[in-house]
PDB file of C-alpha atoms and ligand atoms in Angstrom:
ATOM      1  CA  MET P   7       0.000   0.000   0.000  1.00  0.00           C
ATOM      2  CA  ALA P   8       1.295   3.446  -0.942  1.00  0.00           C
ATOM      3  CA  THR P   9       2.252   5.943   1.786  1.00  0.00           C
ATOM      4  CA  LEU P  10      -0.747   8.080   2.603  1.00  0.00           C
ATOM      5  CA  GLY P  11       1.433  10.971   3.778  1.00  0.00           C
ATOM      6  CA  ILE P  12       1.674  11.861   0.077  1.00  0.00           C
ATOM      7  CA  PRO P  13      -1.465  13.937  -0.669  1.00  0.00           C
ATOM      8  CA  GLN P  14      -2.061  12.280  -4.068  1.00  0.00           C
ATOM      9  CA  ASN P  15      -2.383   8.866  -2.391  1.00  0.00           C
ATOM     10  CA  THR P  16      -4.808  10.238   0.172  1.00  0.00           C
ATOM     11  CA  ILE P  17      -6.959  11.770  -2.560  1.00  0.00           C
ATOM     12  CA  GLU P  18      -6.969   8.484  -4.451  1.00  0.00           C
ATOM     13  CA  ILE P  19      -8.123   6.426  -1.481  1.00  0.00           C
ATOM     14  CA  LEU P  20     -10.797   8.981  -0.528  1.00  0.00           C
ATOM     15  CA  ARG P  21     -12.127   8.833  -4.108  1.00  0.00           C
ATOM     16  CA  LYS P  22     -12.011   5.059  -4.237  1.00  0.00           C
ATOM     17  CA  TYR P  23     -14.223   4.788  -1.133  1.00  0.00           C
ATOM     18  CA  ASP P  24     -16.313   7.819  -2.066  1.00  0.00           C
ATOM     19  CA  PHE P  25     -15.504   9.144   1.404  1.00  0.00           C
ATOM     20  CA  CYS P  26     -17.316  12.230   2.767  1.00  0.00           C
ATOM     21  CA  PHE P  27     -15.623  14.055   5.658  1.00  0.00           C
ATOM     22  CA  GLN P  28     -17.779  14.160   8.770  1.00  0.00           C
ATOM     23  CA  LYS P  29     -17.585  17.454  10.599  1.00  0.00           C
ATOM     24  CA  LYS P  30     -19.270  15.920  13.650  1.00  0.00           C
ATOM     25  CA  PHE P  31     -16.246  13.611  14.067  1.00  0.00           C
ATOM     26  CA  GLY P  32     -13.677  16.404  13.695  1.00  0.00           C
ATOM     27  CA  GLN P  33     -12.185  14.853  10.566  1.00  0.00           C
ATOM     28  CA  ASN P  34      -9.169  16.820   9.332  1.00  0.00           C
ATOM     29  CA  PHE P  35      -6.665  14.371   7.905  1.00  0.00           C
ATOM     30  CA  LEU P  36      -2.938  15.084   7.853  1.00  0.00           C
ATOM     31  CA  ILE P  37      -1.391  15.296   4.386  1.00  0.00           C
ATOM     32  CA  ASP P  38       2.117  16.547   5.152  1.00  0.00           C
ATOM     33  CA  PRO P  39       4.855  13.888   5.410  1.00  0.00           C
ATOM     34  CA  HIS P  40       7.208  16.229   7.328  1.00  0.00           C
ATOM     35  CA  VAL P  41       4.595  16.841  10.010  1.00  0.00           C
ATOM     36  CA  LEU P  42       3.832  13.111  10.260  1.00  0.00           C
ATOM     37  CA  GLU P  43       7.521  12.206  10.584  1.00  0.00           C
ATOM     38  CA  ARG P  44       8.028  14.937  13.169  1.00  0.00           C
ATOM     39  CA  ILE P  45       5.118  13.732  15.349  1.00  0.00           C
ATOM     40  CA  VAL P  46       6.411  10.150  15.410  1.00  0.00           C
ATOM     41  CA  GLU P  47       9.935  11.403  16.104  1.00  0.00           C
ATOM     42  CA  GLU P  48       8.811  13.732  18.927  1.00  0.00           C
ATOM     43  CA  ALA P  49       6.751  10.897  20.436  1.00  0.00           C
ATOM     44  CA  GLY P  50      10.022   8.939  20.644  1.00  0.00           C
ATOM     45  CA  ILE P  51       8.436   5.754  19.309  1.00  0.00           C
ATOM     46  CA  GLY P  52      10.822   2.805  19.302  1.00  0.00           C
ATOM     47  CA  ALA P  53      10.731  -0.903  18.555  1.00  0.00           C
ATOM     48  CA  GLU P  54       9.673  -1.752  22.139  1.00  0.00           C
ATOM     49  CA  ASP P  55       6.708   0.586  22.273  1.00  0.00           C
ATOM     50  CA  PHE P  56       2.995  -0.084  22.418  1.00  0.00           C
ATOM     51  CA  VAL P  57       1.108   2.871  20.951  1.00  0.00           C
ATOM     52  CA  LEU P  58      -2.526   3.817  21.378  1.00  0.00           C
ATOM     53  CA  GLU P  59      -3.655   5.960  18.450  1.00  0.00           C
ATOM     54  CA  ILE P  60      -6.922   7.823  18.876  1.00  0.00           C
ATOM     55  CA  GLY P  61      -8.768   8.426  15.592  1.00  0.00           C
ATOM     56  CA  PRO P  62      -6.600   6.896  12.846  1.00  0.00           C
ATOM     57  CA  GLY P  63      -8.821   8.303  10.062  1.00  0.00           C
ATOM     58  CA  ILE P  64      -7.706   6.572   6.857  1.00  0.00           C
ATOM     59  CA  GLY P  65      -4.539   5.351   8.598  1.00  0.00           C
ATOM     60  CA  THR P  66      -2.057   8.011   7.507  1.00  0.00           C
ATOM     61  CA  MET P  67      -0.223   8.413  10.807  1.00  0.00           C
ATOM     62  CA  THR P  68      -0.936   4.770  11.685  1.00  0.00           C
ATOM     63  CA  GLN P  69       1.312   3.689   8.813  1.00  0.00           C
ATOM     64  CA  TYR P  70       4.188   5.751  10.243  1.00  0.00           C
ATOM     65  CA  LEU P  71       3.520   4.409  13.750  1.00  0.00           C
ATOM     66  CA  CYS P  72       3.459   0.789  12.520  1.00  0.00           C
ATOM     67  CA  GLU P  73       6.869   1.309  10.937  1.00  0.00           C
ATOM     68  CA  SER P  74       8.403   2.372  14.275  1.00  0.00           C
ATOM     69  CA  ALA P  75       6.443   0.705  17.102  1.00  0.00           C
ATOM     70  CA  ARG P  76       6.215  -2.867  18.357  1.00  0.00           C
ATOM     71  CA  GLU P  77       2.432  -2.711  18.346  1.00  0.00           C
ATOM     72  CA  VAL P  78      -0.270  -0.179  17.558  1.00  0.00           C
ATOM     73  CA  LEU P  79      -3.876  -0.119  18.739  1.00  0.00           C
ATOM     74  CA  ALA P  80      -5.958   2.336  16.705  1.00  0.00           C
ATOM     75  CA  VAL P  81      -9.423   3.334  17.947  1.00  0.00           C
ATOM     76  CA  GLU P  82     -11.722   4.861  15.324  1.00  0.00           C
ATOM     77  CA  ILE P  83     -15.355   5.857  15.874  1.00  0.00           C
ATOM     78  CA  ASP P  84     -16.409   6.180  12.222  1.00  0.00           C
ATOM     79  CA  ARG P  85     -17.445   2.745  10.936  1.00  0.00           C
ATOM     80  CA  LYS P  86     -17.150   3.945   7.323  1.00  0.00           C
ATOM     81  CA  LEU P  87     -13.381   4.176   7.851  1.00  0.00           C
ATOM     82  CA  ILE P  88     -12.964   0.559   8.970  1.00  0.00           C
ATOM     83  CA  PRO P  89     -12.867  -0.983   5.445  1.00  0.00           C
ATOM     84  CA  VAL P  90     -10.525   1.817   4.344  1.00  0.00           C
ATOM     85  CA  LEU P  91      -8.172   1.014   7.239  1.00  0.00           C
ATOM     86  CA  GLY P  92      -8.395  -2.681   6.259  1.00  0.00           C
ATOM     87  CA  GLU P  93      -6.832  -1.738   2.934  1.00  0.00           C
ATOM     88  CA  THR P  94      -4.362   0.979   3.975  1.00  0.00           C
ATOM     89  CA  LEU P  95      -2.948  -1.061   6.879  1.00  0.00           C
ATOM     90  CA  ALA P  96      -3.011  -4.451   5.131  1.00  0.00           C
ATOM     91  CA  ASP P  97       0.790  -4.617   4.980  1.00  0.00           C
ATOM     92  CA  TYR P  98       1.202  -4.346   8.759  1.00  0.00           C
ATOM     93  CA  GLN P  99       0.936  -7.286  11.146  1.00  0.00           C
ATOM     94  CA  ASN P 100       1.455  -5.158  14.273  1.00  0.00           C
ATOM     95  CA  VAL P 101      -1.788  -3.169  14.239  1.00  0.00           C
ATOM     96  CA  THR P 102      -5.264  -3.739  15.680  1.00  0.00           C
ATOM     97  CA  VAL P 103      -8.151  -1.451  14.724  1.00  0.00           C
ATOM     98  CA  LEU P 104     -11.101  -1.076  17.080  1.00  0.00           C
ATOM     99  CA  ASN P 105     -14.309   0.553  15.849  1.00  0.00           C
ATOM    100  CA  GLU P 106     -15.171   2.301  19.130  1.00  0.00           C
ATOM    101  CA  ASP P 107     -15.718   5.665  20.767  1.00  0.00           C
ATOM    102  CA  ILE P 108     -12.531   6.334  22.759  1.00  0.00           C
ATOM    103  CA  LEU P 109     -14.578   8.022  25.499  1.00  0.00           C
ATOM    104  CA  LYS P 110     -16.585   4.851  26.070  1.00  0.00           C
ATOM    105  CA  LEU P 111     -13.665   2.455  26.319  1.00  0.00           C
ATOM    106  CA  ASP P 112     -12.257   1.193  29.597  1.00  0.00           C
ATOM    107  CA  LEU P 113      -8.674   2.314  29.030  1.00  0.00           C
ATOM    108  CA  GLY P 114      -7.361   0.344  32.012  1.00  0.00           C
ATOM    109  CA  GLU P 115      -8.772  -2.833  30.505  1.00  0.00           C
ATOM    110  CA  ILE P 116      -7.244  -1.949  27.118  1.00  0.00           C
ATOM    111  CA  ALA P 117      -3.779  -1.402  28.637  1.00  0.00           C
ATOM    112  CA  GLU P 118      -4.061  -4.684  30.511  1.00  0.00           C
ATOM    113  CA  LYS P 119      -5.374  -6.686  27.555  1.00  0.00           C
ATOM    114  CA  TYR P 120      -3.058  -5.340  24.854  1.00  0.00           C
ATOM    115  CA  ASN P 121       0.061  -4.411  26.807  1.00  0.00           C
ATOM    116  CA  ALA P 122      -0.014  -6.464  30.036  1.00  0.00           C
ATOM    117  CA  GLY P 123      -0.457  -3.262  32.082  1.00  0.00           C
ATOM    118  CA  ARG P 124       2.891  -1.794  30.967  1.00  0.00           C
ATOM    119  CA  PRO P 125       3.234   1.912  30.097  1.00  0.00           C
ATOM    120  CA  VAL P 126       1.496   3.067  26.950  1.00  0.00           C
ATOM    121  CA  LYS P 127       2.419   5.900  24.575  1.00  0.00           C
ATOM    122  CA  VAL P 128      -0.549   7.770  23.150  1.00  0.00           C
ATOM    123  CA  VAL P 129      -0.190   9.473  19.768  1.00  0.00           C
ATOM    124  CA  ALA P 130      -3.003  11.234  17.946  1.00  0.00           C
ATOM    125  CA  ASN P 131      -4.163  13.977  15.680  1.00  0.00           C
ATOM    126  CA  LEU P 132      -7.095  14.573  17.982  1.00  0.00           C
ATOM    127  CA  PRO P 133     -10.650  15.393  16.928  1.00  0.00           C
ATOM    128  CA  TYR P 134     -10.826  18.989  18.177  1.00  0.00           C
ATOM    129  CA  TYR P 135     -14.464  18.844  19.326  1.00  0.00           C
ATOM    130  CA  ILE P 136     -13.507  16.516  22.212  1.00  0.00           C
ATOM    131  CA  THR P 137      -9.848  17.318  22.883  1.00  0.00           C
ATOM    132  CA  THR P 138     -10.288  18.218  26.560  1.00  0.00           C
ATOM    133  CA  PRO P 139     -12.576  15.256  27.458  1.00  0.00           C
ATOM    134  CA  ILE P 140     -10.090  12.864  25.809  1.00  0.00           C
ATOM    135  CA  ILE P 141      -7.083  14.353  27.616  1.00  0.00           C
ATOM    136  CA  MET P 142      -8.951  14.325  30.941  1.00  0.00           C
ATOM    137  CA  GLU P 143     -10.093  10.734  30.380  1.00  0.00           C
ATOM    138  CA  LEU P 144      -6.498   9.677  29.685  1.00  0.00           C
ATOM    139  CA  PHE P 145      -5.258  11.444  32.822  1.00  0.00           C
ATOM    140  CA  GLU P 146      -8.034  10.296  35.135  1.00  0.00           C
ATOM    141  CA  SER P 147      -8.147   6.692  33.934  1.00  0.00           C
ATOM    142  CA  HIS P 148      -4.890   6.124  35.849  1.00  0.00           C
ATOM    143  CA  VAL P 149      -3.738   3.915  33.011  1.00  0.00           C
ATOM    144  CA  PRO P 150       0.058   3.591  33.051  1.00  0.00           C
ATOM    145  CA  LEU P 151       0.983   6.266  30.505  1.00  0.00           C
ATOM    146  CA  GLU P 152       4.483   7.184  29.463  1.00  0.00           C
ATOM    147  CA  SER P 153       3.632  10.084  27.212  1.00  0.00           C
ATOM    148  CA  ILE P 154       0.823  11.647  25.185  1.00  0.00           C
ATOM    149  CA  THR P 155       1.881  13.298  21.918  1.00  0.00           C
ATOM    150  CA  VAL P 156      -1.052  14.989  20.278  1.00  0.00           C
ATOM    151  CA  MET P 157      -2.077  17.513  17.666  1.00  0.00           C
ATOM    152  CA  VAL P 158      -4.464  20.003  19.249  1.00  0.00           C
ATOM    153  CA  GLN P 159      -5.800  23.478  18.520  1.00  0.00           C
ATOM    154  CA  ALA P 160      -2.998  25.996  19.192  1.00  0.00           C
ATOM    155  CA  GLU P 161      -5.257  27.713  21.702  1.00  0.00           C
ATOM    156  CA  VAL P 162      -5.653  24.445  23.686  1.00  0.00           C
ATOM    157  CA  ALA P 163      -1.872  23.969  23.671  1.00  0.00           C
ATOM    158  CA  ASP P 164      -1.578  27.467  25.195  1.00  0.00           C
ATOM    159  CA  ARG P 165      -4.109  26.562  27.899  1.00  0.00           C
ATOM    160  CA  MET P 166      -2.236  23.368  28.759  1.00  0.00           C
ATOM    161  CA  LYS P 167       0.987  25.270  29.344  1.00  0.00           C
ATOM    162  CA  ALA P 168      -0.490  28.410  30.929  1.00  0.00           C
ATOM    163  CA  LYS P 169       0.846  29.839  34.190  1.00  0.00           C
ATOM    164  CA  PRO P 170      -1.187  31.371  37.070  1.00  0.00           C
ATOM    165  CA  GLY P 171      -2.475  34.886  36.485  1.00  0.00           C
ATOM    166  CA  THR P 172      -2.758  34.592  32.683  1.00  0.00           C
ATOM    167  CA  LYS P 173      -6.067  34.548  30.815  1.00  0.00           C
ATOM    168  CA  GLU P 174      -5.362  31.073  29.408  1.00  0.00           C
ATOM    169  CA  TYR P 175      -4.857  29.598  32.900  1.00  0.00           C
ATOM    170  CA  GLY P 176      -7.616  27.274  34.054  1.00  0.00           C
ATOM    171  CA  ALA P 177      -8.654  23.772  35.086  1.00  0.00           C
ATOM    172  CA  LEU P 178      -6.927  22.209  32.036  1.00  0.00           C
ATOM    173  CA  SER P 179      -3.616  23.932  32.896  1.00  0.00           C
ATOM    174  CA  LEU P 180      -3.782  22.617  36.462  1.00  0.00           C
ATOM    175  CA  ALA P 181      -4.744  19.074  35.427  1.00  0.00           C
ATOM    176  CA  THR P 182      -1.903  19.054  32.894  1.00  0.00           C
ATOM    177  CA  ALA P 183       0.610  20.266  35.515  1.00  0.00           C
ATOM    178  CA  PHE P 184      -0.610  17.639  37.981  1.00  0.00           C
ATOM    179  CA  TYR P 185      -0.282  14.709  35.595  1.00  0.00           C
ATOM    180  CA  ALA P 186       2.483  15.697  33.189  1.00  0.00           C
ATOM    181  CA  GLU P 187       5.076  18.086  31.941  1.00  0.00           C
ATOM    182  CA  ALA P 188       3.828  19.784  28.779  1.00  0.00           C
ATOM    183  CA  GLU P 189       5.985  20.837  25.873  1.00  0.00           C
ATOM    184  CA  VAL P 190       4.825  22.379  22.596  1.00  0.00           C
ATOM    185  CA  VAL P 191       7.010  20.688  19.998  1.00  0.00           C
ATOM    186  CA  GLY P 192       5.746  22.383  16.848  1.00  0.00           C
ATOM    187  CA  ASN P 193       3.131  24.599  15.242  1.00  0.00           C
ATOM    188  CA  VAL P 194       1.187  23.261  12.272  1.00  0.00           C
ATOM    189  CA  PRO P 195      -0.618  25.516   9.765  1.00  0.00           C
ATOM    190  CA  PRO P 196      -4.076  24.643   8.335  1.00  0.00           C
ATOM    191  CA  ASN P 197      -2.666  23.739   4.886  1.00  0.00           C
ATOM    192  CA  CYS P 198      -1.155  20.539   6.318  1.00  0.00           C
ATOM    193  CA  PHE P 199      -4.668  19.070   6.658  1.00  0.00           C
ATOM    194  CA  MET P 200      -7.483  17.973   4.408  1.00  0.00           C
ATOM    195  CA  PRO P 201      -9.937  19.641   4.750  1.00  0.00           C
ATOM    196  CA  ARG P 202      -8.210  22.683   6.235  1.00  0.00           C
ATOM    197  CA  PRO P 203      -9.313  23.474   9.797  1.00  0.00           C
ATOM    198  CA  LYS P 204     -10.333  27.080  10.560  1.00  0.00           C
ATOM    199  CA  VAL P 205      -7.846  27.239  13.447  1.00  0.00           C
ATOM    200  CA  SER P 206      -4.099  26.898  13.878  1.00  0.00           C
ATOM    201  CA  SER P 207      -2.766  23.701  15.383  1.00  0.00           C
ATOM    202  CA  ALA P 208       0.128  22.651  17.573  1.00  0.00           C
ATOM    203  CA  VAL P 209       1.740  19.382  18.565  1.00  0.00           C
ATOM    204  CA  VAL P 210       2.081  18.951  22.319  1.00  0.00           C
ATOM    205  CA  ARG P 211       4.023  16.277  24.114  1.00  0.00           C
ATOM    206  CA  LEU P 212       2.920  15.490  27.644  1.00  0.00           C
ATOM    207  CA  ASN P 213       5.581  13.563  29.540  1.00  0.00           C
ATOM    208  CA  CYS P 214       3.544  11.892  32.254  1.00  0.00           C
ATOM    209  CA  HIS P 215       4.833  12.193  35.828  1.00  0.00           C
ATOM    210  CA  LYS P 216       5.877   8.965  37.488  1.00  0.00           C
ATOM    211  CA  GLU P 217       5.200  10.549  40.855  1.00  0.00           C
ATOM    212  CA  SER P 218       2.760  13.297  41.685  1.00  0.00           C
ATOM    213  CA  PRO P 219       4.527  16.725  41.793  1.00  0.00           C
ATOM    214  CA  VAL P 220       2.451  17.783  44.827  1.00  0.00           C
ATOM    215  CA  GLU P 221       1.336  16.042  47.984  1.00  0.00           C
ATOM    216  CA  VAL P 222      -2.439  16.042  48.094  1.00  0.00           C
ATOM    217  CA  HIS P 223      -4.549  13.915  50.449  1.00  0.00           C
ATOM    218  CA  ASP P 224      -7.664  13.900  48.293  1.00  0.00           C
ATOM    219  CA  GLU P 225      -7.072  14.370  44.571  1.00  0.00           C
ATOM    220  CA  ARG P 226     -10.756  14.307  43.770  1.00  0.00           C
ATOM    221  CA  LEU P 227     -11.505  17.113  46.212  1.00  0.00           C
ATOM    222  CA  MET P 228      -8.636  19.238  44.880  1.00  0.00           C
ATOM    223  CA  PHE P 229     -10.064  19.018  41.353  1.00  0.00           C
ATOM    224  CA  ARG P 230     -13.568  19.827  42.644  1.00  0.00           C
ATOM    225  CA  LEU P 231     -12.114  22.969  44.262  1.00  0.00           C
ATOM    226  CA  ILE P 232     -10.324  23.863  41.040  1.00  0.00           C
ATOM    227  CA  ARG P 233     -13.503  23.452  38.997  1.00  0.00           C
ATOM    228  CA  ALA P 234     -15.553  25.473  41.498  1.00  0.00           C
ATOM    229  CA  SER P 235     -13.084  28.355  41.360  1.00  0.00           C
ATOM    230  CA  PHE P 236     -12.891  28.452  37.557  1.00  0.00           C
ATOM    231  CA  ASN P 237     -16.636  27.944  37.017  1.00  0.00           C
ATOM    232  CA  GLN P 238     -17.066  31.336  38.603  1.00  0.00           C
ATOM    233  CA  ARG P 239     -13.926  32.969  37.330  1.00  0.00           C
ATOM    234  CA  ARG P 240     -14.930  36.521  38.194  1.00  0.00           C
ATOM    235  CA  LYS P 241     -15.743  35.675  41.811  1.00  0.00           C
ATOM    236  CA  THR P 242     -13.244  35.397  44.631  1.00  0.00           C
ATOM    237  CA  LEU P 243     -12.007  31.890  45.354  1.00  0.00           C
ATOM    238  CA  ALA P 244     -13.758  31.875  48.757  1.00  0.00           C
ATOM    239  CA  ASN P 245     -17.098  32.795  47.160  1.00  0.00           C
ATOM    240  CA  GLY P 246     -16.659  30.369  44.265  1.00  0.00           C
ATOM    241  CA  ILE P 247     -16.063  27.440  46.614  1.00  0.00           C
ATOM    242  CA  SER P 248     -18.708  28.344  49.204  1.00  0.00           C
ATOM    243  CA  ASN P 249     -21.339  28.991  46.490  1.00  0.00           C
ATOM    244  CA  ASP P 250     -20.792  25.523  45.014  1.00  0.00           C
ATOM    245  CA  THR P 251     -23.624  23.371  46.342  1.00  0.00           C
ATOM    246  CA  GLY P 252     -21.562  20.229  45.721  1.00  0.00           C
ATOM    247  CA  LEU P 253     -18.905  21.323  48.203  1.00  0.00           C
ATOM    248  CA  PRO P 254     -19.391  21.310  51.998  1.00  0.00           C
ATOM    249  CA  PHE P 255     -17.248  24.374  52.832  1.00  0.00           C
ATOM    250  CA  GLY P 256     -18.513  27.718  54.120  1.00  0.00           C
ATOM    251  CA  ARG P 257     -16.864  31.016  53.202  1.00  0.00           C
ATOM    252  CA  GLU P 258     -15.281  31.411  56.663  1.00  0.00           C
ATOM    253  CA  GLU P 259     -13.599  28.022  56.426  1.00  0.00           C
ATOM    254  CA  VAL P 260     -12.093  28.881  53.045  1.00  0.00           C
ATOM    255  CA  VAL P 261     -10.971  32.333  54.225  1.00  0.00           C
ATOM    256  CA  ALA P 262      -9.348  30.779  57.347  1.00  0.00           C
ATOM    257  CA  ALA P 263      -7.443  28.305  55.148  1.00  0.00           C
ATOM    258  CA  LEU P 264      -6.325  31.121  52.835  1.00  0.00           C
ATOM    259  CA  GLU P 265      -5.115  33.110  55.841  1.00  0.00           C
ATOM    260  CA  GLN P 266      -3.038  30.140  57.012  1.00  0.00           C
ATOM    261  CA  MET P 267      -1.490  30.159  53.551  1.00  0.00           C
ATOM    262  CA  GLU P 268      -0.878  33.907  53.860  1.00  0.00           C
ATOM    263  CA  LEU P 269      -3.125  34.606  50.897  1.00  0.00           C
ATOM    264  CA  SER P 270      -5.706  37.390  50.653  1.00  0.00           C
ATOM    265  CA  PRO P 271      -9.344  36.408  51.375  1.00  0.00           C
ATOM    266  CA  MET P 272     -10.187  38.297  48.162  1.00  0.00           C
ATOM    267  CA  ILE P 273      -7.856  36.255  45.934  1.00  0.00           C
ATOM    268  CA  ARG P 274      -9.248  34.672  42.773  1.00  0.00           C
ATOM    269  CA  GLY P 275      -8.626  31.056  41.772  1.00  0.00           C
ATOM    270  CA  GLU P 276      -6.722  32.093  38.676  1.00  0.00           C
ATOM    271  CA  ARG P 277      -3.884  33.353  40.934  1.00  0.00           C
ATOM    272  CA  LEU P 278      -3.272  30.021  42.696  1.00  0.00           C
ATOM    273  CA  SER P 279      -0.591  27.568  41.585  1.00  0.00           C
ATOM    274  CA  LEU P 280      -1.034  23.795  41.653  1.00  0.00           C
ATOM    275  CA  GLU P 281       0.953  23.646  44.916  1.00  0.00           C
ATOM    276  CA  GLU P 282      -1.405  26.216  46.471  1.00  0.00           C
ATOM    277  CA  PHE P 283      -4.545  24.354  45.365  1.00  0.00           C
ATOM    278  CA  ALA P 284      -3.060  21.162  46.858  1.00  0.00           C
ATOM    279  CA  LYS P 285      -2.327  22.967  50.133  1.00  0.00           C
ATOM    280  CA  LEU P 286      -5.782  24.534  50.254  1.00  0.00           C
ATOM    281  CA  SER P 287      -7.366  21.151  49.665  1.00  0.00           C
ATOM    282  CA  ASN P 288      -5.254  19.574  52.432  1.00  0.00           C
ATOM    283  CA  LEU P 289      -6.117  22.368  54.862  1.00  0.00           C
ATOM    284  CA  LEU P 290      -9.835  22.095  54.134  1.00  0.00           C
ATOM    285  CA  THR P 291      -9.942  18.362  54.696  1.00  0.00           C
ATOM    286  CA  GLY P 292      -7.776  18.640  57.824  1.00  0.00           C
ATOM    287  CA  GLU P 293      -5.670  15.814  59.153  1.00  0.00           C
ATOM    288  CA  GLY P 294      -8.380  13.385  60.211  1.00  0.00           C
ATOM    289  CA  GLY P 295     -11.864  14.964  60.148  1.00  0.00           C
ATOM    290  CA  ARG P 296     -12.472  14.808  56.409  1.00  0.00           C
ATOM    291  CA  LYS P 297     -15.328  16.373  54.535  1.00  0.00           C
ATOM    292  CA  GLU P 298     -16.103  14.717  51.222  1.00  0.00           C
ATOM    293  CA  PRO P 299     -17.466  16.583  48.202  1.00  0.00           C
ATOM    294  CA  ILE P 300     -21.233  16.077  47.966  1.00  0.00           C
ATOM    295  CA  ALA P 301     -21.360  15.705  44.188  1.00  0.00           C
TER     296      ALA P 301
HETATM  297  N1  SAM K  23      -5.248  10.407  12.418  1.00  0.00           N
HETATM  298  C1  SAM K  23      -5.858  10.867  11.192  1.00  0.00           C
HETATM  299  C2  SAM K  23      -4.942  11.851  10.513  1.00  0.00           C
HETATM  300  O1  SAM K  23      -4.102  12.425  11.196  1.00  0.00           O
HETATM  301  O2  SAM K  23      -5.065  12.061   9.314  1.00  0.00           O
HETATM  302  C3  SAM K  23      -7.241  11.483  11.437  1.00  0.00           C
HETATM  303  C4  SAM K  23      -7.304  12.596  12.455  1.00  0.00           C
HETATM  304  S1  SAM K  23      -8.850  13.438  12.523  1.00  0.00           S
HETATM  305  C5  SAM K  23      -8.369  14.990  13.169  1.00  0.00           C
HETATM  306  C6  SAM K  23      -9.659  12.742  13.958  1.00  0.00           C
HETATM  307  C7  SAM K  23     -10.101  11.295  13.836  1.00  0.00           C
HETATM  308  O3  SAM K  23     -10.721  10.904  15.067  1.00  0.00           O
HETATM  309  C8  SAM K  23     -11.138  11.037  12.754  1.00  0.00           C
HETATM  310  O4  SAM K  23     -10.786   9.900  12.020  1.00  0.00           O
HETATM  311  C9  SAM K  23     -12.439  10.794  13.532  1.00  0.00           C
HETATM  312  O5  SAM K  23     -13.363   9.977  12.848  1.00  0.00           O
HETATM  313  C10 SAM K  23     -11.908  10.168  14.808  1.00  0.00           C
HETATM  314  N2  SAM K  23     -12.775  10.317  15.986  1.00  0.00           N
HETATM  315  C11 SAM K  23     -13.612  11.349  16.281  1.00  0.00           C
HETATM  316  N3  SAM K  23     -14.231  11.151  17.452  1.00  0.00           N
HETATM  317  C12 SAM K  23     -13.749   9.964  17.940  1.00  0.00           C
HETATM  318  C13 SAM K  23     -14.016   9.203  19.120  1.00  0.00           C
HETATM  319  N4  SAM K  23     -14.886   9.639  20.044  1.00  0.00           N
HETATM  320  N5  SAM K  23     -13.391   8.013  19.286  1.00  0.00           N
HETATM  321  C14 SAM K  23     -12.508   7.562  18.344  1.00  0.00           C
HETATM  322  N6  SAM K  23     -12.224   8.238  17.209  1.00  0.00           N
HETATM  323  C15 SAM K  23     -12.823   9.426  17.006  1.00  0.00           C
END
């Protein structure tokens, strides 16, 4: 099978299968061999690696991954692409294609079944309509992940890397910092895709932490606090948390914890670092007498 990274080959296969791009699935296929090579290189894929690819499309990047990795598992939601992938990946014995929605799969089970629970590398040109849910699902699944190398909207890449006090800083920045170290490894213009997306793109590599960078007694509570403070971005942190009906903390309790941290009672969530959210969460739960989030 010819390399799909060459646009002419992509056009041919799309014509052969009379394929219509589905906007609802975020289908923008890569057609630039340099970008494809760069992604696989930046992901550091070697002969020992097991790779999970999310959304293989017609198999363009999958071909590159199969050339470098020990094994590739490609999860594609669009059933119309399954026969196409049967043809474009026919030369490779080290690939399995699953016709599934990545958000509905038990990723722990997948890692266990296909890679005996050993660390997985994720590589994808992500469908932009569900970038954040996919990233959060990968993080929160607690699947052993080595790295996640993904094409995302440039604006999402900025949010992942954002620092406290900037307008891009939010729950995604904090989740990324908690689970990984993020590095933008390249910017990709719209003309590298078919059809061209309306936004600019960037490739981000998330090197997943082996150990948590902060000590937090209750991870779930910390993320509930983070969400409460960014849901009401214009409010003070103390008001955001105490107004959240799913959280059992009154304003005074939050203000007292902030005072112990030598922070102003009027501070907004967007000013707090990951370390400070972890400390706030630990102070609010106390040593023994814990209060669980309600919802
Ligand atoms: N990897 C291909 C490439 O680079 O040319 C295609 C990338 S395209 C941006 C995103 C792909 O993800 C599409 O093939 C789309 O059908 C698939 N997709 C969208 N939502 C999905 C989901 N929930 N689960 C699995 N695949 C999905």
